[in-house]
mmCIF file of C-alpha atoms in Angstrom:
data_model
loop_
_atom_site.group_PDB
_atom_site.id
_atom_site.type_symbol
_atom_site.label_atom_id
_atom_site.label_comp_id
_atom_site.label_asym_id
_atom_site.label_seq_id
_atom_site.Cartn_x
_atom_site.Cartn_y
_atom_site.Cartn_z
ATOM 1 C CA UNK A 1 -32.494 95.872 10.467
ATOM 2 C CA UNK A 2 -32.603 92.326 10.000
ATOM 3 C CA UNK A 3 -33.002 90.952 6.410
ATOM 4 C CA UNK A 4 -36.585 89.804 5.458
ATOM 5 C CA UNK A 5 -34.832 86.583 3.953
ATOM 6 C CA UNK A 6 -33.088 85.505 7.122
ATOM 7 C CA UNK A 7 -35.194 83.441 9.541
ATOM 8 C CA UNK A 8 -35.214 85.538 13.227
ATOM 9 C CA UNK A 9 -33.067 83.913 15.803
ATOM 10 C CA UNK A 10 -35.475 81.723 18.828
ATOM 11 C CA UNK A 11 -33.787 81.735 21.496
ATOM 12 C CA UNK A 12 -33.728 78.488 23.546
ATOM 13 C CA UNK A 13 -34.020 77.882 27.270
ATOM 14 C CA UNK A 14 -30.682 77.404 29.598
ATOM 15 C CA UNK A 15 -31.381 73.056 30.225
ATOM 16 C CA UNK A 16 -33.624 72.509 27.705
ATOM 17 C CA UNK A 17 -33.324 70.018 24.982
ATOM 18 C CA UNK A 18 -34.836 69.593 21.616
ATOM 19 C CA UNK A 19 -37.172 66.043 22.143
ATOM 20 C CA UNK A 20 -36.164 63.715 19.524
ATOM 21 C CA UNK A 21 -38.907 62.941 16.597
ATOM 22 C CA UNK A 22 -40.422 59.263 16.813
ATOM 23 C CA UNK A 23 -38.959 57.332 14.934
ATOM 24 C CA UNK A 24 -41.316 54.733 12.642
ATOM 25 C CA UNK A 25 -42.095 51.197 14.039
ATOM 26 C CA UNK A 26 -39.682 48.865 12.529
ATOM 27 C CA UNK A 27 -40.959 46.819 9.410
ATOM 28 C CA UNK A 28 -40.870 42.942 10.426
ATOM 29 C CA UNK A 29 -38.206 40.984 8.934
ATOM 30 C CA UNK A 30 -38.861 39.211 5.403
ATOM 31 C CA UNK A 31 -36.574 36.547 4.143
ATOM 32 C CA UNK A 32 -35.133 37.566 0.470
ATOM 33 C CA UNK A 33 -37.548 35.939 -2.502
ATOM 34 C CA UNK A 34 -36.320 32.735 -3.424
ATOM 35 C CA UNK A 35 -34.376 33.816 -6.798
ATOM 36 C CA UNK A 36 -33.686 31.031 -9.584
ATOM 37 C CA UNK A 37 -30.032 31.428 -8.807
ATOM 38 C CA UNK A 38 -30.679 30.988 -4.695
ATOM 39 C CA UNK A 39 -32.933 27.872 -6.151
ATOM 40 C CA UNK A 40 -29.837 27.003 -8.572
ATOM 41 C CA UNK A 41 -27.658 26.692 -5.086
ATOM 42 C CA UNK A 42 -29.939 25.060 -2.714
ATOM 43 C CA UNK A 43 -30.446 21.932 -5.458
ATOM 44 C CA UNK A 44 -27.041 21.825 -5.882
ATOM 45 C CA UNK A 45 -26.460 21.507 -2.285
ATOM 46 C CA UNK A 46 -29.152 19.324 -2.037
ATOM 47 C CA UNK A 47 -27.243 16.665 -5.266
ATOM 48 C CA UNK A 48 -23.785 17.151 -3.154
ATOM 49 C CA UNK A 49 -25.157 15.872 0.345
ATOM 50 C CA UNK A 50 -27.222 13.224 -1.527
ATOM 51 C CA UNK A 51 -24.325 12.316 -4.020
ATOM 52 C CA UNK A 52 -21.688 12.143 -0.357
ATOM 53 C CA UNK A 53 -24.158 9.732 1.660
ATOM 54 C CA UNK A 54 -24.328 7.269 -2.027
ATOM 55 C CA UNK A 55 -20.511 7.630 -2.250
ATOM 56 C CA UNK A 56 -19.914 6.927 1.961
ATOM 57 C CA UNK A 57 -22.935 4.635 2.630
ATOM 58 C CA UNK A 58 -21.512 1.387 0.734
ATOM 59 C CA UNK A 59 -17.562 1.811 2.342
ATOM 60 C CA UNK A 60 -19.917 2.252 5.975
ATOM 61 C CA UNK A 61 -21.917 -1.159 4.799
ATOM 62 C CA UNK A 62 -18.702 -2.869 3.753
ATOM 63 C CA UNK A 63 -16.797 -1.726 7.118
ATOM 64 C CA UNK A 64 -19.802 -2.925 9.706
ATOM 65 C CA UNK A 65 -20.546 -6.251 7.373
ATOM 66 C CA UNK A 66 -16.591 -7.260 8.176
ATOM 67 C CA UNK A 67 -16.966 -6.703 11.813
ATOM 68 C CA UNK A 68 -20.401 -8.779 12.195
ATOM 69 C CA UNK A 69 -20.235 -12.472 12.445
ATOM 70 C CA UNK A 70 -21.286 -15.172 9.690
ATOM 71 C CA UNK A 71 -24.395 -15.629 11.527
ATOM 72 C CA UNK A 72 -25.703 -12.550 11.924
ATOM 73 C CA UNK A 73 -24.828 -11.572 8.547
ATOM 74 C CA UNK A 74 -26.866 -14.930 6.983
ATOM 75 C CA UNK A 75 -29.856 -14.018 9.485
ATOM 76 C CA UNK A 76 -29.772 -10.096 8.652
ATOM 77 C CA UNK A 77 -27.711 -9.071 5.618
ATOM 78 C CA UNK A 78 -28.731 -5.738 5.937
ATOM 79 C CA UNK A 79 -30.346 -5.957 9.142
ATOM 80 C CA UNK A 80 -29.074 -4.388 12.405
ATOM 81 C CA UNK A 81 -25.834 -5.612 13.061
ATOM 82 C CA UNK A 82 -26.402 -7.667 16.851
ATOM 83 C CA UNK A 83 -22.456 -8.958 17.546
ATOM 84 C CA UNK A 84 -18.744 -7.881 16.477
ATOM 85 C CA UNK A 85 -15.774 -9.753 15.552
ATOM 86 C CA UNK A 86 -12.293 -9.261 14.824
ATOM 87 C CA UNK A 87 -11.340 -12.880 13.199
ATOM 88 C CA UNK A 88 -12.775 -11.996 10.300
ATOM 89 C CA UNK A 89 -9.843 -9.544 9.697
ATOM 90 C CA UNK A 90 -7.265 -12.178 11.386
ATOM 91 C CA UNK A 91 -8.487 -14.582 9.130
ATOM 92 C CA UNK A 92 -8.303 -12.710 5.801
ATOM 93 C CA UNK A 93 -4.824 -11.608 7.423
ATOM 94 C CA UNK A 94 -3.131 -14.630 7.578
ATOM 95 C CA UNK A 95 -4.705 -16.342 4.028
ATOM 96 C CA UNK A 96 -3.856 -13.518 1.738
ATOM 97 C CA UNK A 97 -0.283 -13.457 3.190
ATOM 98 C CA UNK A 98 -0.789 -9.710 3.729
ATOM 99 C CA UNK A 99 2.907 -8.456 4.571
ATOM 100 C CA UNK A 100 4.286 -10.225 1.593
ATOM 101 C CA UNK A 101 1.744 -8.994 -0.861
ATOM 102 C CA UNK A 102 1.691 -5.056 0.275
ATOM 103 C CA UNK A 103 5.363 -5.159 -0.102
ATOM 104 C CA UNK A 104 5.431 -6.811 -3.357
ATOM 105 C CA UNK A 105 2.594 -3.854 -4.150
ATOM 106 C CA UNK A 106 4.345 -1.034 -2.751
ATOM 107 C CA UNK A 107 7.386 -2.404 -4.596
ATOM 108 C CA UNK A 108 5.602 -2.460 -8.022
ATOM 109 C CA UNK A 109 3.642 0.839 -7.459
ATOM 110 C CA UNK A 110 6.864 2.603 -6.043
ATOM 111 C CA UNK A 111 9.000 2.061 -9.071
ATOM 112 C CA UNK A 112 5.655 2.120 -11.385
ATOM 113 C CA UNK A 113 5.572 5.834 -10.793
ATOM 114 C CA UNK A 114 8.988 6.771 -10.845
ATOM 115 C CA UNK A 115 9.407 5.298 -14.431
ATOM 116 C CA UNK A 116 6.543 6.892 -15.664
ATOM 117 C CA UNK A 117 7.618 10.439 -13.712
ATOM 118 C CA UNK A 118 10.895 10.581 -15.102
ATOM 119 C CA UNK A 119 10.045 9.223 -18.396
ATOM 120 C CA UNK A 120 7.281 11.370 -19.103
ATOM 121 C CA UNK A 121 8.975 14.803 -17.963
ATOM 122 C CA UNK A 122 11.935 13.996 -20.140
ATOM 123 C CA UNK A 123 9.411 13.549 -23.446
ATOM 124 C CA UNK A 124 7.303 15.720 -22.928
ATOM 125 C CA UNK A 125 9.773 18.770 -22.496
ATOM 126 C CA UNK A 126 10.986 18.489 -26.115
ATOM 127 C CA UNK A 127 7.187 17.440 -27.344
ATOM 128 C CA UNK A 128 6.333 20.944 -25.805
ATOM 129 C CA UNK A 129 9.267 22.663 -26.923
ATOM 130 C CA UNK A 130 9.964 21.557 -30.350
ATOM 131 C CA UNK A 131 7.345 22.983 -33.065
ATOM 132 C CA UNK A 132 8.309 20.778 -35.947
ATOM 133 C CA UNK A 133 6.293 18.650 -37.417
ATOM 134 C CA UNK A 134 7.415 15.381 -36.810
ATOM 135 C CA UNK A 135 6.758 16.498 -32.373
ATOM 136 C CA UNK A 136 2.967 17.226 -33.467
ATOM 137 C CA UNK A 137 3.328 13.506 -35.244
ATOM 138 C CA UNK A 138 4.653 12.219 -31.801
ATOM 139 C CA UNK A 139 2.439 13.938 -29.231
ATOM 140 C CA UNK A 140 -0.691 13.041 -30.917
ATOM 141 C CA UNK A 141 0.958 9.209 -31.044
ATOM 142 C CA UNK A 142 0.780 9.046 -27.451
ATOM 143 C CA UNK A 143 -2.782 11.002 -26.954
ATOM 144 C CA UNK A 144 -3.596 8.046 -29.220
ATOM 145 C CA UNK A 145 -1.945 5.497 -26.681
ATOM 146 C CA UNK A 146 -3.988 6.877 -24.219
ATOM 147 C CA UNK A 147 -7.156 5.724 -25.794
ATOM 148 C CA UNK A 148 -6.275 2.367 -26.578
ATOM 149 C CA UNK A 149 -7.519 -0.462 -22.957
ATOM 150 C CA UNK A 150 -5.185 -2.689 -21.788
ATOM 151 C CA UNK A 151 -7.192 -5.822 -22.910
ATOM 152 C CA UNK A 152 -6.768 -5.291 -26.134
ATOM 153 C CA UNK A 153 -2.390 -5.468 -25.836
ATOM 154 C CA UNK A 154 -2.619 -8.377 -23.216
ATOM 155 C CA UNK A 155 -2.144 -11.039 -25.476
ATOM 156 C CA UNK A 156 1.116 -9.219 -27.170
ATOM 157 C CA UNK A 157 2.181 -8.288 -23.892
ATOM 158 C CA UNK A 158 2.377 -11.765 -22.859
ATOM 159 C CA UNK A 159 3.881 -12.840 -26.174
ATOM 160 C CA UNK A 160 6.629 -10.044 -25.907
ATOM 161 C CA UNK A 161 7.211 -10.373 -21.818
ATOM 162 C CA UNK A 162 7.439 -14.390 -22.808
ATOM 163 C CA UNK A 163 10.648 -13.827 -25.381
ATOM 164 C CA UNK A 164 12.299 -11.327 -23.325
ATOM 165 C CA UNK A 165 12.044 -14.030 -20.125
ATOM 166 C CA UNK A 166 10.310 -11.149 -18.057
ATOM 167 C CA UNK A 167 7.107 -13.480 -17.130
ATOM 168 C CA UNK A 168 6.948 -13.837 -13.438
ATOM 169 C CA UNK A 169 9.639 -11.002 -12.461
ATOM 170 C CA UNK A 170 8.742 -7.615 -10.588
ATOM 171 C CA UNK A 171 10.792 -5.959 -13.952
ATOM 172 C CA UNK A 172 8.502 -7.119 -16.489
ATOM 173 C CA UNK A 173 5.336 -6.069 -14.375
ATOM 174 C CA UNK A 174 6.734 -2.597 -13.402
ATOM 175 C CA UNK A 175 7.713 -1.989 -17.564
ATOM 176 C CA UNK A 176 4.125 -3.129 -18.423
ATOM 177 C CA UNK A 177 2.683 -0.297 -16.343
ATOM 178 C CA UNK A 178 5.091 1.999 -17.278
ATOM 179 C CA UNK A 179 3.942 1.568 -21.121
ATOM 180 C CA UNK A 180 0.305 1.541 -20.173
ATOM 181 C CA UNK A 181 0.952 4.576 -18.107
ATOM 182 C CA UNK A 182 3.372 6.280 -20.055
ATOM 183 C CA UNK A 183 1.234 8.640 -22.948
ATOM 184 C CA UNK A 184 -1.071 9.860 -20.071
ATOM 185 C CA UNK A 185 2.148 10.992 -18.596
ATOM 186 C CA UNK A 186 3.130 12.505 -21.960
ATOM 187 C CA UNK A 187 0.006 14.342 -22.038
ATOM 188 C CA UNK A 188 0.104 15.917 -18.587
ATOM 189 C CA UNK A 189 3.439 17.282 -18.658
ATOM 190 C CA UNK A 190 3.732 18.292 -22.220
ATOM 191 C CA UNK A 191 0.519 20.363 -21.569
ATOM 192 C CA UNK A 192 2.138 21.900 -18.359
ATOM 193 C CA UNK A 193 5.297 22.945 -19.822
ATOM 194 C CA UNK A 194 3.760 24.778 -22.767
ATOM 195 C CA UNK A 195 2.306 27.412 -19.737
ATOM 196 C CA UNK A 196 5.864 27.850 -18.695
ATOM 197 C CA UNK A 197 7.453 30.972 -20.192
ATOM 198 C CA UNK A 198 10.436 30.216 -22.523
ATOM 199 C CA UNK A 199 11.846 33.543 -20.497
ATOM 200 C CA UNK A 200 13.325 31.217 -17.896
ATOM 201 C CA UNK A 201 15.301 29.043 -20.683
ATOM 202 C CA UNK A 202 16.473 31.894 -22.356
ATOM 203 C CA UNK A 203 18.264 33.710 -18.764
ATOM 204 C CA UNK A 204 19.250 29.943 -18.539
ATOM 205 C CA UNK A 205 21.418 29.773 -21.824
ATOM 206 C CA UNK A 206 22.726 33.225 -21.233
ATOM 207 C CA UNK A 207 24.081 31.362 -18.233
ATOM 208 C CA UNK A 208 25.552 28.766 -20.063
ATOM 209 C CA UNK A 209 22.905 26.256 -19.299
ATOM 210 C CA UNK A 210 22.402 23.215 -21.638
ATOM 211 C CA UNK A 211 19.110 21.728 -22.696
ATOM 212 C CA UNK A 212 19.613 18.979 -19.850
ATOM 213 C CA UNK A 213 20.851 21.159 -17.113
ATOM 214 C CA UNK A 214 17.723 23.902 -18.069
ATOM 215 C CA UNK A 215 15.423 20.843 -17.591
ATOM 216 C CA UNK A 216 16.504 19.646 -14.540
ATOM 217 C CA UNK A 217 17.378 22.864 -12.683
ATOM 218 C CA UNK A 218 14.659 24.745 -14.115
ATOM 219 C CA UNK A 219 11.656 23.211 -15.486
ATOM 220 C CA UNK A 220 11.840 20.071 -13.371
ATOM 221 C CA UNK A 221 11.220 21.953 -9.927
ATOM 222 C CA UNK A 222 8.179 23.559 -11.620
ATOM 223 C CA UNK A 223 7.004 20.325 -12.424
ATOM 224 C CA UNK A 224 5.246 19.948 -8.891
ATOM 225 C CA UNK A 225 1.640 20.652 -9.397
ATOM 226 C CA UNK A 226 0.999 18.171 -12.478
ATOM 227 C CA UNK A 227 3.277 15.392 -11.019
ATOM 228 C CA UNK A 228 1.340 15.618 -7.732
ATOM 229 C CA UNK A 229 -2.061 15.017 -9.624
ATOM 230 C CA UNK A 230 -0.152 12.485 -12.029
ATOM 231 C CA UNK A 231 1.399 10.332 -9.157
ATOM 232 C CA UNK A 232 -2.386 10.885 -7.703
ATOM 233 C CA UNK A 233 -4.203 9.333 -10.578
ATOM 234 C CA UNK A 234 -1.569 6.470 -11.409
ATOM 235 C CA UNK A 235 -0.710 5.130 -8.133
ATOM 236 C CA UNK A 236 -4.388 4.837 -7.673
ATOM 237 C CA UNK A 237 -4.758 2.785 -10.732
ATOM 238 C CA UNK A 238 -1.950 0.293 -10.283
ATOM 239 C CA UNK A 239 -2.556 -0.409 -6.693
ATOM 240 C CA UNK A 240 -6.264 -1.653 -7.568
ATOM 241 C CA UNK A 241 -5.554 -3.141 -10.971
ATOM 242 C CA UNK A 242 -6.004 -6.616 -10.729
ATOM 243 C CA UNK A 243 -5.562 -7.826 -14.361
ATOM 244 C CA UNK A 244 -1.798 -7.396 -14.936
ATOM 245 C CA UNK A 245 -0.164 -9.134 -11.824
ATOM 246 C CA UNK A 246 -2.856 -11.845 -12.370
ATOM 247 C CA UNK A 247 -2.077 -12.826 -15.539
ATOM 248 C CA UNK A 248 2.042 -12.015 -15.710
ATOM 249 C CA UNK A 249 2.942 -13.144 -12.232
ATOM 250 C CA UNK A 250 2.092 -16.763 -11.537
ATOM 251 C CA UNK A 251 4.280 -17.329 -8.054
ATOM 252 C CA UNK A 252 1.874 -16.982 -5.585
ATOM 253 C CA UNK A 253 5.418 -15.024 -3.184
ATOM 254 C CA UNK A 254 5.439 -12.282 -5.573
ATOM 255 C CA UNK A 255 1.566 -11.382 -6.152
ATOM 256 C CA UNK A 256 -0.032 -8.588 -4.886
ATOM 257 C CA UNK A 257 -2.741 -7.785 -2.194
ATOM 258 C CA UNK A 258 -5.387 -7.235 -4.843
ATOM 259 C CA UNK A 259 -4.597 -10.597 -6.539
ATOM 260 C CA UNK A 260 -4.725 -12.462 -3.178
ATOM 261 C CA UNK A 261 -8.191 -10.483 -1.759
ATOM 262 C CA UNK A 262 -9.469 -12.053 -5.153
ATOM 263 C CA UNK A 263 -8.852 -14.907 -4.586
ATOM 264 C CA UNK A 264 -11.404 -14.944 -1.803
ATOM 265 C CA UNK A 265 -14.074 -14.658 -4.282
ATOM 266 C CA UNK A 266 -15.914 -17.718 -5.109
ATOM 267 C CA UNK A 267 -17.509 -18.449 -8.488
ATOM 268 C CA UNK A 268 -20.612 -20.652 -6.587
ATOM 269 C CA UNK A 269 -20.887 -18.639 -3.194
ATOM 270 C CA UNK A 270 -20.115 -15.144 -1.733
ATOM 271 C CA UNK A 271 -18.883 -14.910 1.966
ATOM 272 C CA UNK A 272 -19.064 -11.581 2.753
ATOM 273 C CA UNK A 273 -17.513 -11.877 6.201
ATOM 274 C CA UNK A 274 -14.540 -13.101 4.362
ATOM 275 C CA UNK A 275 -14.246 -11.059 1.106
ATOM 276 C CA UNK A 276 -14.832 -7.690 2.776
ATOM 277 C CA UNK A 277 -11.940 -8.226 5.785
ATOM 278 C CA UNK A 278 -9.479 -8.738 2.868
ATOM 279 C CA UNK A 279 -10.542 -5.674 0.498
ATOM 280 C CA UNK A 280 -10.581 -3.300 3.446
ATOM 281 C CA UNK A 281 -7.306 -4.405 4.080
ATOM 282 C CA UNK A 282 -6.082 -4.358 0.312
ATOM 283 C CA UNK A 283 -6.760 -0.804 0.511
ATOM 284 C CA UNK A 284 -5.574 0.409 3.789
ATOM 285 C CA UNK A 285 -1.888 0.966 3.091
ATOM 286 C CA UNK A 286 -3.109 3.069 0.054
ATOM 287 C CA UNK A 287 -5.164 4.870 2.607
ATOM 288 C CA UNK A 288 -2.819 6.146 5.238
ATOM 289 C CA UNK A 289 -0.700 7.000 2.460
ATOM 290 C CA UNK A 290 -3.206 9.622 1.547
ATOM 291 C CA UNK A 291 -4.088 10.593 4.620
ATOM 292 C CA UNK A 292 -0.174 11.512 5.124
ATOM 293 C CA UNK A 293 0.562 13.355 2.204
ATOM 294 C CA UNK A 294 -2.853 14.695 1.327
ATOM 295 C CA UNK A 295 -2.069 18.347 2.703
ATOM 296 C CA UNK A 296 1.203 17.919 0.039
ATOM 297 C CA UNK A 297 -1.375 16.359 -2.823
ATOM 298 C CA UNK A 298 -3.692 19.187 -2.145
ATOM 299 C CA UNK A 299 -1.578 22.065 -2.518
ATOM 300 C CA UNK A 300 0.035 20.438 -5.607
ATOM 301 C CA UNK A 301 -3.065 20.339 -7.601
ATOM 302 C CA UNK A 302 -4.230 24.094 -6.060
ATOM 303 C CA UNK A 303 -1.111 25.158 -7.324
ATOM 304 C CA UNK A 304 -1.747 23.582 -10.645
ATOM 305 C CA UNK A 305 -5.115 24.801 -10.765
ATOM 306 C CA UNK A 306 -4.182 28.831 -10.243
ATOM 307 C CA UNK A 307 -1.108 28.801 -12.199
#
């Protein structure tokens, strides 16, 4: 007897095959509700395209007015460019003496940043290190420096630079940055090395491992990420500053590309055939620079960012 709570076996066919159920027509496609964070995005994206075509348009103005001729650019200023030139470049090339001066920069910015490197990764090790009071005193001394704008210490500057006979000379130029430059330098590093562990100096001494050596063989390597962004900032700076070599180097041989592009500019008239050749060129070395060491720049500062 079969139980009366079991279902009776159906027996199926030899060949045959259960037809499938149909399944229900497909509901059309409905893009997701526009959300105030999807909104929050879009605008965003919508600020960084517009804020890239402000930042590119005026470097694509400045490139295309130095190719066009005088004429076309005193007929259309911001017309459609109708002829191309090089002499405006050959020109500005030969009157702002451009070997001399992006040597004499390269020299200045070159030894610039190693001061200020070296300098500020030797104070700023103890400044991190050191909890007495008298390294609070010091550190917040040269967060102080960094607040203070060089137009307010030109005048001393010029006094001091004039009694130590450093006027006119590539030393007295490079020390001036190096001051200027210095507490910022302070400030990154010292802020760095306090997110070091003090585990490393400790297996260090247990090694025998003075305060100088631990610096140099241990912190100094580690240094990387902030010196990357450091040497980023500064050598930026000093290449375009244009008020320090102008007013402490008066021999036309030893001034720099900045100083001799301005001196294109003309208080009664503005040529912008000529004026734009020589900025352009005032920046390029600073450019392929980046361009060859931006994948090292890059991961210095990712590193520094996910430490």
């Amino acid at each position: 007897m079969t139980s009366p709570l079991s279902a009776p076996e159906i027996s199926r066919p030899a060949g045959k095959r259960d037809t499938p159920r149909p399944r229900p027509p497909a509901r059309p496609h409905t893009s997701a509700p526009w959300t105030p964070r999807r909104l929050a995005t879009g605008l965003g994206t919508v600020v960084l395209c517009l804020g890239t075509v402000l930042f590119v348009l005026p470097f694509v103005f400045t490139i295309v007015t130095s190719l066009r001729t005088a004429a076309d650019v005193a007929r259309s200023p911001l017309g459609i460019p109708h002829s191309f030139t090089l002499k405006n470049f050959t020109h500005a090339f030969s009157q702002i003496h451009y070997g001399t001066s992006t040597l004499n920069t390269l020299l200045i910015t070159g030894l610039s940043c190693v001061l200020i490197t070296v300098l500020g990764a030797l104070a700023g090790y103890p400044l991190a290190r050191i909890t007495a009071g008298w390294s609070t005193a010091v550190y917040r001394l040269f967060i102080l420096g960094t607040s203070i704008p060089v137009f307010v210490v030109v005048a001393p500057l010029y006094l001091l630079m004039r009694d130590l006979n450093l006027l006119d000379t590539y030393a007295g130029v490079v020390l001036i940055y190096t001051a200027i430059n210095l507490p910022l330098a302070v400030f990154f590093y010292t802020s760095f090395i306090r997110q070091i562990p003090t585990d490393l100096e400790e297996a260090a001494a247990l090694d025998g491992c003075g305060a100088l050596r631990t610096f140099f063989v241990i912190i100094l390597p580690l240094l990387r990420p902030v010196t990357s962004t450091l040497l980023t900032f500064i050598s930026l700076q000093i290449w375009n500053d244009l008020l320090v070599p102008l007013v402490f180097l008066q021999d036309p041989g030893k001034r720099t590309v900045m100083v001799n592009a301005y001196s294109f500019i003309d208080p009664h008239t503005v040529q912008p055939t000529t004026l734009f050749p020589a900025a352009l060129l005032g920046v390029l070395p600073l450019l392929v620079i980046f361009i060859f060491f931006q994948r090292q720049m890059v991961a210095g500062m990712s590193a520094g960012a996910v430490k």
